Structure formats: C-alpha cells, structure tokens
Coordinates of C-alpha atoms and ligand atoms in Angstrom, one line a residue:
M3 CA 123.4 148.3 37.3
Q4 CA 125.3 150.6 40.1
T5 CA 124.5 154.1 40.0
K6 CA 127.4 156.0 40.9
T7 CA 125.6 159.4 43.8
V8 CA 128.2 162.4 43.6
K9 CA 128.2 165.2 45.1
V10 CA 129.0 168.4 43.7
T11 CA 129.5 172.1 44.8
Q12 CA 129.0 175.3 43.0
D13 CA 133.1 175.4 42.0
I14 CA 133.2 173.5 39.1
K15 CA 136.6 174.0 38.1
K16 CA 137.3 171.8 41.3
D17 CA 135.0 169.3 40.1
E18 CA 136.0 169.1 37.0
Y19 CA 137.1 165.3 36.7
I20 CA 133.2 164.9 37.7
Y21 CA 132.0 166.1 34.5
E22 CA 134.4 164.6 33.0
E23 CA 133.2 161.6 33.4
A24 CA 129.4 162.8 33.3
G25 CA 129.8 163.6 30.1
R26 CA 131.6 161.0 28.9
I27 CA 128.7 159.1 29.9
L28 CA 126.2 160.6 28.2
R29 CA 128.1 160.9 24.8
E30 CA 128.0 156.6 25.2
G31 CA 124.5 157.0 25.4
G32 CA 124.2 156.7 29.3
L33 CA 121.3 158.3 31.7
V34 CA 123.3 161.2 34.2
A35 CA 120.4 162.6 36.9
F36 CA 121.5 166.2 37.7
P37 CA 120.0 169.5 39.4
T38 CA 118.7 172.1 37.3
E39 CA 117.1 175.2 39.2
T40 CA 113.3 173.7 39.0
V41 CA 114.1 169.9 39.9
Y42 CA 116.8 167.6 39.6
G43 CA 116.5 166.7 35.2
L44 CA 117.2 162.6 34.3
G45 CA 119.6 163.2 31.6
G46 CA 120.6 161.5 28.4
N47 CA 122.4 162.6 24.8
G48 CA 118.5 164.3 23.2
L49 CA 120.3 163.3 19.5
D50 CA 120.4 159.6 20.2
P51 CA 117.3 158.0 19.9
D52 CA 118.8 154.8 22.2
A53 CA 119.4 157.3 24.9
S54 CA 115.7 158.6 25.4
R55 CA 114.2 155.2 24.9
K56 CA 116.4 154.2 27.8
I57 CA 115.3 157.7 29.3
Y58 CA 111.2 156.6 29.2
A59 CA 112.4 152.5 30.8
A60 CA 114.0 154.3 33.5
K61 CA 111.0 156.7 34.5
G62 CA 108.4 154.0 33.5
R63 CA 106.9 156.7 31.1
P64 CA 104.7 156.6 28.3
S65 CA 106.7 156.8 25.4
D66 CA 104.3 159.4 23.3
N67 CA 105.4 162.1 25.9
P68 CA 108.0 164.6 24.6
L69 CA 111.2 165.2 26.6
I70 CA 112.6 168.6 26.9
L71 CA 116.0 169.3 25.0
H72 CA 118.9 171.3 28.0
I73 CA 121.0 173.5 25.9
A74 CA 123.9 175.7 27.2
D75 CA 124.0 178.5 24.6
K76 CA 122.2 179.6 21.9
E77 CA 124.6 178.1 19.2
M78 CA 122.4 174.7 20.6
L79 CA 119.1 175.8 19.6
Y80 CA 119.2 176.9 16.2
D81 CA 121.5 173.9 15.6
I82 CA 117.8 171.6 17.0
A83 CA 114.8 173.9 16.5
E84 CA 113.9 175.9 13.6
N85 CA 111.9 179.4 12.6
V86 CA 112.9 181.3 15.8
S87 CA 110.6 183.7 15.9
D88 CA 112.0 187.9 17.5
K89 CA 109.2 187.5 20.4
A90 CA 110.8 184.5 20.8
E91 CA 114.4 185.9 20.9
K92 CA 112.8 188.7 23.2
L93 CA 111.7 185.7 25.9
I94 CA 115.3 184.5 25.7
D95 CA 117.2 188.0 26.2
T96 CA 115.2 188.2 28.8
F97 CA 114.9 185.0 30.4
W98 CA 117.5 182.9 29.4
P99 CA 119.7 180.8 31.1
G100 CA 115.8 180.1 33.2
P101 CA 112.9 178.2 34.8
L102 CA 111.5 178.9 31.0
T103 CA 110.9 176.3 27.7
M104 CA 109.8 177.2 24.3
V105 CA 108.8 174.8 21.7
F106 CA 109.6 175.5 18.6
K107 CA 109.5 173.5 15.0
K108 CA 111.8 170.5 15.2
A109 CA 115.2 170.7 13.3
D110 CA 115.4 167.4 11.1
K111 CA 118.7 166.0 13.7
V112 CA 115.9 166.0 16.5
P113 CA 115.0 162.4 16.2
S114 CA 111.1 161.5 16.4
T115 CA 112.2 159.0 19.5
T116 CA 113.2 162.4 22.2
T117 CA 109.4 164.2 20.5
G118 CA 107.3 161.4 21.5
G119 CA 107.3 161.6 17.6
L120 CA 106.0 165.0 17.2
D121 CA 107.4 167.3 14.9
S122 CA 107.9 170.6 17.0
V123 CA 110.7 170.6 20.1
A124 CA 110.9 171.7 23.5
V125 CA 113.8 173.3 24.7
R126 CA 115.3 174.9 27.6
M127 CA 118.7 176.2 28.4
P128 CA 118.8 175.9 32.6
S129 CA 120.8 178.5 35.0
H130 CA 121.9 176.1 37.7
P131 CA 125.7 175.9 37.1
V132 CA 126.0 172.3 37.4
A133 CA 123.5 172.0 34.8
V134 CA 125.5 174.3 32.6
A135 CA 129.0 172.6 33.3
M136 CA 127.5 168.7 32.5
I137 CA 126.0 169.9 29.3
R138 CA 129.0 171.7 28.0
A139 CA 130.7 168.4 29.3
A140 CA 128.9 166.4 26.6
G141 CA 128.7 168.3 24.0
V142 CA 125.1 167.8 22.7
P143 CA 121.2 168.8 23.6
I144 CA 120.6 167.0 27.1
A145 CA 117.0 165.4 26.6
A146 CA 115.7 165.3 30.4
P147 CA 112.3 164.8 32.1
S148 CA 112.0 165.2 35.8
A149 CA 113.7 163.0 37.5
N150 CA 111.3 160.6 39.3
V151 CA 109.1 156.9 38.5
S152 CA 106.8 158.6 36.0
G153 CA 103.6 159.6 38.3
R154 CA 105.4 160.6 41.1
P155 CA 106.6 164.1 42.2
S156 CA 108.8 166.0 41.2
P157 CA 112.6 165.6 43.1
T158 CA 113.9 168.6 44.4
L159 CA 116.6 166.4 46.7
A160 CA 119.2 163.8 45.4
K161 CA 117.6 161.5 48.2
H162 CA 114.1 161.7 45.4
V163 CA 116.5 161.0 43.2
V164 CA 118.4 157.6 44.5
E165 CA 114.5 157.1 46.0
D166 CA 113.4 156.8 42.1
M167 CA 116.2 156.2 39.9
D168 CA 118.7 153.7 42.1
G169 CA 120.4 151.0 40.2
R170 CA 118.2 152.0 37.4
I171 CA 121.6 155.2 35.5
E172 CA 124.5 155.5 35.5
M173 CA 125.4 158.8 37.6
I174 CA 123.1 161.2 40.0
L175 CA 125.0 164.6 41.0
D176 CA 124.1 165.7 43.9
G177 CA 123.9 169.1 43.6
G178 CA 121.8 169.9 47.2
N179 CA 119.0 171.3 47.2
I180 CA 116.9 173.1 44.2
A181 CA 116.1 177.2 43.9
I182 CA 112.4 177.2 42.8
G183 CA 111.0 173.1 43.4
I184 CA 108.3 173.3 40.5
E185 CA 108.8 172.7 36.8
S186 CA 109.9 175.2 33.7
T187 CA 106.6 177.5 32.1
I188 CA 106.5 176.1 28.7
V189 CA 105.8 178.5 26.1
D190 CA 104.5 177.0 22.9
M191 CA 106.2 179.8 20.3
T192 CA 104.4 177.4 17.5
S193 CA 101.0 179.2 17.6
A194 CA 100.0 183.3 17.1
P195 CA 99.7 184.3 20.4
P196 CA 102.3 182.0 21.8
V197 CA 100.3 179.6 24.5
I198 CA 101.1 178.7 27.9
L199 CA 101.0 174.8 28.2
R200 CA 102.3 174.5 31.5
P201 CA 102.2 177.4 33.7
G202 CA 106.0 177.7 35.8
Y203 CA 108.4 180.1 37.9
I204 CA 108.1 182.8 35.0
T205 CA 104.3 184.3 34.8
K206 CA 102.2 185.0 32.2
T207 CA 102.1 188.5 32.9
M208 CA 106.3 188.6 32.8
L209 CA 105.9 187.5 29.5
E210 CA 103.5 189.5 28.2
E211 CA 105.7 192.4 29.6
V212 CA 108.2 191.6 27.1
A213 CA 106.4 189.6 23.8
G214 CA 102.7 190.9 24.0
E215 CA 99.5 188.5 24.0
V216 CA 100.0 185.1 25.3
S217 CA 97.4 183.5 26.2
L218 CA 96.5 180.3 28.5
D219 CA 96.0 176.6 27.7
P220 CA 92.5 176.6 29.0
T221 CA 92.8 172.6 31.0
L222 CA 95.7 174.3 33.0
L223 CA 93.4 174.6 36.5
V224 CA 90.7 171.9 35.3
K225 CA 90.1 168.4 34.7
P226 CA 91.2 167.4 31.5
T227 CA 87.8 166.0 29.6
E228 CA 87.8 164.2 26.7
D229 CA 87.1 167.6 24.3
L230 CA 89.5 169.3 26.5
R231 CA 92.5 167.8 26.3
P232 CA 95.9 169.4 26.9
R233 CA 97.9 170.6 24.4
A234 CA 100.7 169.6 26.1
P235 CA 101.3 165.3 26.1
G236 CA 102.5 165.6 29.3
M237 CA 99.6 167.4 31.0
K238 CA 97.2 165.1 30.3
Y239 CA 98.6 162.4 32.9
R240 CA 98.0 161.9 36.0
H241 CA 100.9 163.6 37.4
Y242 CA 102.8 164.1 40.9
A243 CA 100.5 162.4 43.0
P244 CA 101.1 161.3 46.4
K245 CA 99.9 157.1 46.7
A246 CA 97.3 158.3 50.2
E247 CA 94.2 160.7 48.6
L248 CA 94.8 164.2 49.0
T249 CA 91.3 166.5 49.2
L250 CA 91.9 170.3 49.0
Y251 CA 89.8 172.6 50.7
E252 CA 89.2 176.5 49.6
G253 CA 87.8 179.3 52.1
S254 CA 89.5 181.4 55.0
I255 CA 91.8 179.9 57.0
D256 CA 89.9 179.6 59.9
K257 CA 86.9 177.5 57.5
V258 CA 89.5 174.9 56.3
A259 CA 91.6 174.5 59.5
S260 CA 88.3 173.6 60.8
V261 CA 87.0 171.3 58.4
I262 CA 90.2 169.7 58.2
W263 CA 90.6 169.4 61.6
K264 CA 87.3 167.7 62.0
Q265 CA 87.6 165.4 58.8
A266 CA 90.9 164.2 60.3
L267 CA 89.3 163.1 63.3
E268 CA 86.6 160.9 62.3
K269 CA 89.4 159.4 59.9
M270 CA 91.9 159.2 63.2
A271 CA 88.6 157.6 65.2
E272 CA 87.9 154.8 62.7
N273 CA 92.7 154.3 63.1
R274 CA 92.9 155.8 60.1
R275 CA 96.9 157.7 59.2
V276 CA 96.4 161.7 58.5
A277 CA 98.1 164.0 57.6
V278 CA 97.6 168.0 57.3
I279 CA 99.2 170.1 55.1
A280 CA 99.6 173.5 56.9
T281 CA 101.3 176.5 56.7
K282 CA 102.8 178.8 59.3
E283 CA 99.5 181.1 59.2
S284 CA 97.3 177.9 59.5
K285 CA 99.8 175.9 62.0
V286 CA 98.1 178.4 64.4
V287 CA 94.9 177.3 63.9
Y288 CA 95.7 173.6 64.3
D289 CA 97.3 174.5 67.5
K290 CA 94.4 176.5 68.8
L291 CA 92.5 173.3 68.0
V292 CA 94.2 170.2 68.7
S293 CA 95.0 171.7 72.7
E294 CA 91.6 172.6 72.9
A295 CA 91.0 169.0 72.1
E296 CA 93.3 167.7 74.5
S297 CA 91.9 170.4 77.3
A298 CA 88.5 168.5 76.2
G299 CA 89.9 165.5 76.5
K300 CA 88.5 164.3 72.9
I301 CA 92.3 163.6 71.9
Q302 CA 95.6 162.3 74.2
P303 CA 98.6 164.0 74.0
N304 CA 100.5 161.5 72.7
D305 CA 97.5 160.6 69.8
N306 CA 99.9 160.9 67.0
K307 CA 98.0 159.6 63.7
I308 CA 97.5 163.2 62.5
D309 CA 100.8 164.7 61.1
F310 CA 101.0 167.9 60.2
I311 CA 103.5 168.7 57.5
L312 CA 104.6 172.1 57.5
L313 CA 104.8 173.6 53.4
G314 CA 106.2 177.0 53.8
S315 CA 104.1 180.5 54.6
R316 CA 101.5 182.1 52.9
Q317 CA 103.6 185.4 52.9
D318 CA 106.2 183.4 51.0
E319 CA 104.8 182.4 47.7
E320 CA 108.6 180.5 47.0
S321 CA 108.0 178.8 49.9
I322 CA 105.2 176.6 49.2
A323 CA 106.1 176.3 45.7
R324 CA 110.2 174.4 47.1
N325 CA 108.8 172.4 49.7
L326 CA 105.4 171.2 47.5
Y327 CA 107.1 168.0 46.0
A328 CA 109.0 166.8 49.1
V329 CA 106.0 167.2 51.3
L330 CA 103.8 164.9 49.6
R331 CA 107.4 163.0 49.0
E332 CA 107.2 162.9 53.5
C333 CA 103.8 161.7 53.3
D334 CA 104.4 158.7 51.2
E335 CA 107.3 157.3 53.8
K336 CA 104.9 158.1 56.4
A337 CA 102.5 155.7 54.6
V338 CA 99.2 158.1 55.5
D339 CA 95.7 156.7 54.1
Y340 CA 94.3 160.4 53.4
I341 CA 95.8 164.2 53.2
Y342 CA 94.2 167.4 53.8
S343 CA 95.2 170.5 52.1
E344 CA 94.9 173.6 52.4
T345 CA 95.2 175.8 49.0
F346 CA 96.7 179.2 46.9
S347 CA 95.9 182.3 46.0
L348 CA 95.4 181.4 41.8
D349 CA 97.3 184.5 40.5
N350 CA 100.6 184.8 39.2
F351 CA 103.5 182.0 40.5
G352 CA 100.6 180.5 42.7
Q353 CA 98.6 179.2 39.6
A354 CA 101.4 177.3 38.9
I355 CA 101.7 176.0 42.4
M356 CA 97.8 175.4 42.1
N357 CA 98.5 173.5 38.8
R358 CA 100.5 171.2 40.3
L359 CA 98.7 170.3 43.6
R360 CA 94.9 170.0 41.7
K361 CA 96.6 167.1 39.5
A362 CA 97.8 165.6 42.7
A363 CA 94.4 165.5 44.3
G364 CA 93.1 164.3 41.4
Y365 CA 91.1 167.4 41.1
N366 CA 89.6 166.3 44.6
I367 CA 88.6 169.9 46.3
I368 CA 85.9 171.2 48.5
N369 CA 84.8 174.5 48.3
L370 CA 84.0 176.5 52.1
N371 CA 84.0 179.8 50.6
D372 CA 79.7 181.5 51.3
Ligands
TXA26 O1 111.9 172.0 35.2 C1 111.3 171.4 33.8 O2 111.1 172.0 32.7 C2 111.8 170.1 34.1 C3 113.6 170.0 34.1 C4 114.0 168.9 34.3 O3 114.4 171.0 32.7 N1 111.8 169.1 33.6 C5 110.6 168.5 33.1 O4 110.5 168.0 31.9 O5 109.6 169.1 33.6 P1 109.1 166.8 32.1 O6 109.4 166.0 31.5 O7 108.7 165.9 33.6 O8 108.2 167.3 31.7 C6 107.9 168.1 29.9 C7 106.6 168.2 29.7 C8 105.5 167.1 29.7 O9 104.4 167.5 30.0 C9 105.9 167.1 27.8 O10 104.4 167.0 27.1 C10 105.8 168.1 27.7 O11 106.8 169.6 28.5 N2 106.7 168.8 26.0 C11 107.8 168.2 26.0 N3 108.1 168.5 24.5 C12 106.8 169.0 23.8 C13 106.5 169.6 22.8 N4 107.8 169.5 21.5 N5 105.5 170.3 22.4 C14 104.4 169.9 23.9 N6 104.9 169.6 25.0 C15 105.9 169.2 25.2
MG27 MG1 108.4 165.6 34.5

C-alpha cells in the first residue's frame, strides 16, 4: 500500500480539501494517522469492526487490547457511552477537549472488536485542531491507538509515524510537533471511586479537585505480577521499549551521574555502545567527569562510544515528557547496546513520566539512595 503523507497547518480552512480526503478514507474503512496534543494516533472508523481489525494488524497489536474512541463533540459521547455520571460531566466540563480519556459502559452500537471484547468503552475528546477537523470530516467516532508499532515508543513526530506505518496505512497527517508527548490520563468511571488506569498530564490532584476522591490502579509504578494485574489491558504489555537494555538509577544527581559514568566507561572498554540520557542539570556533572577522564588520559577526546542525549531540564517536567519518546527512538537509531538514565519525581505529572520510563526499562532500576 502507498501511504500518502500530507503536511497540515493550524489553518483548517485552507486545508479543507485534505480533511475531505481524510474523512472519505475513514468512512470507507481506511486508516489515517493524525496528531493529537498527546501523541500521534492511528485512526479508523470506531463503529466499523473491519477498521479496528486493520488497526490491530497495522500495529501488530494483540486484539484483546481495546482502542480509545476519539470524538469531536459531546453528542458523539451519548451515542457510544451509557451511564455518563454527574462526576463524569464535571470532568468533561473541566478537561475536555484535552488529554483525558474516560471509560464508560459501552452502547450497543460500539463493536466489541473496538473494545477488545469488553463491555466498556474508553472515550476522549482531543483538543488538537487537526484531530478535531479530521473527526468532524469523518463524521464518526475515531478509534485510535498511538500510531506506533506495538511495543515501540509512541510517536511524537510525523517522522516517527512514517518509520512505523509507511506502507501499512492510507494517509498520515503531518501536524508537526506534539505539545505533551505522553499519552492521555485514563480514568475508569464505571467504578466508585473512579480509578486512574494510566497516569498522564491530568493528575490525580487535578481530577480530585473537580470530582472528589479518585483512586490509583496500584500496578502503575511497579512491575505487574499474576496477582497484581493492571486494569487497562494495554498496561500489561512491555511497552514504550527501546531495543537496547535500559537501566534507571535513582538517587542524587551527583551520585547517579558518577555511577552511570563508571558503568558507561566499563561498557566502552568492552567495545559496547552506550547512550546516557541526561538533563540540563546532570549534563554539567557529566561534562566535568568527561574532562577529568580526558586529562587523566583515561579516554581520548575523539572516543565517541558514549552518547549523551539531552532529555530536557529537571526544572521543567513538561520538557522531559515532550522529549522522552523521541529520545528513546534516537537511542534505537544509534543502535546502542546499553542506555543509562537518571529518574524523576513521582509527584504530579512526574508520575506519568516515571510510569512510562519504568516500563521502558522493564523495571530495571538501581537504587542509589542511602
Ligand atoms: O493520548 C492517547 O490516549 C493516545 C492518543 C492517540 O489519543 N492514544 C493512546 O491509545 O494512547 P493506546 O491504544 O495506545 O492506549 C489505550 C489504552 C490501552 O492501555 C488500553 O488497554 C486502554 O487504553 N483502554 C482502552 N479501552 C479501555 C477500556 N474499555 N477499559 C480499560 N482500558 C481501556
Ligand atoms: Mg500505545
């Protein structure tokens, strides 16, 4: 299949003919990848079981892993979901359109192929103008997982979508950079109190301010076991994973940087390629360690087997989230054998960042706190 990649601007009117084409492809059962404020999505008609089958096939995703339905207005919600509670209405008024997905009892018209056989349905109203225009043009709810091959980091740039989906889908709408960079918060509204199934930009505190008590699926930050299984089917898979072995180090920046540096040097001596994920703050420490090693003759200035890849600033959590998946993909491109990274706070938005990073590392975490 020939995939058509089209650049779109924020000027929806000017690009109207592109949305007409995307809408037609979707109504006819084809697939279109599109930007949202969180990550790029891989869209198909959410009411067409064949479109969902194509999505699972394009991603190589197990079909028991349900898809989120994306809508452009509230009318669409009442068409696909039942028992929308007052609490849910309050959350909708506050956070939609935006990076919040809510799980409801599904209406009969939603095919069970879309919901992975569950009798509930996850719904989200994205705020990205391109996503909104595309859903409106299609005129149906759009089932959309992240537009990556199953197991790879979610795409935050159109080029990531091209890497994973070229030749597998009809069209890619290239809307440039993504604002948030990690997937939406998912809250199960079918239980009391509502339960966070996946942390995201909308935090527990933000939800509780609007809707009262909200609980957290206890598996979100630890390795799932037979007894402790995540309630969102998709959260049980090893996800967001780079190809190299990723190890996380917890502790003070100075301690973490010196241990990672020592470890990286050992691997370099064994002729292995190493990437170190650094922040503006830790980079200062690494730079010092590198120049000390150079003056001691331990490494040569043009030894380049250790790549320092800048994630963002610890002072600006949003920069960390925005760059995380692109950095993991960059490590894949550089074909490194080992990746070492510092860790981040578990508070607020940091919880979503660490949920993704810990999964990417397969819970391979070394604690250097005394
Ligand atoms: O930000 C996002 O949510 C992105 C963009 C494209 O909107 N989408 C996304 O979709 O992350 P996906 O398919 O990669 O992740 C959906 C997650 C999976 O973990 C899935 O198991 C869970 O949502 N999920 C979907 N429907 C569910 C349901 N009815 N009950 C529980 N979990 C559900
Ligand atoms: Mg995904």
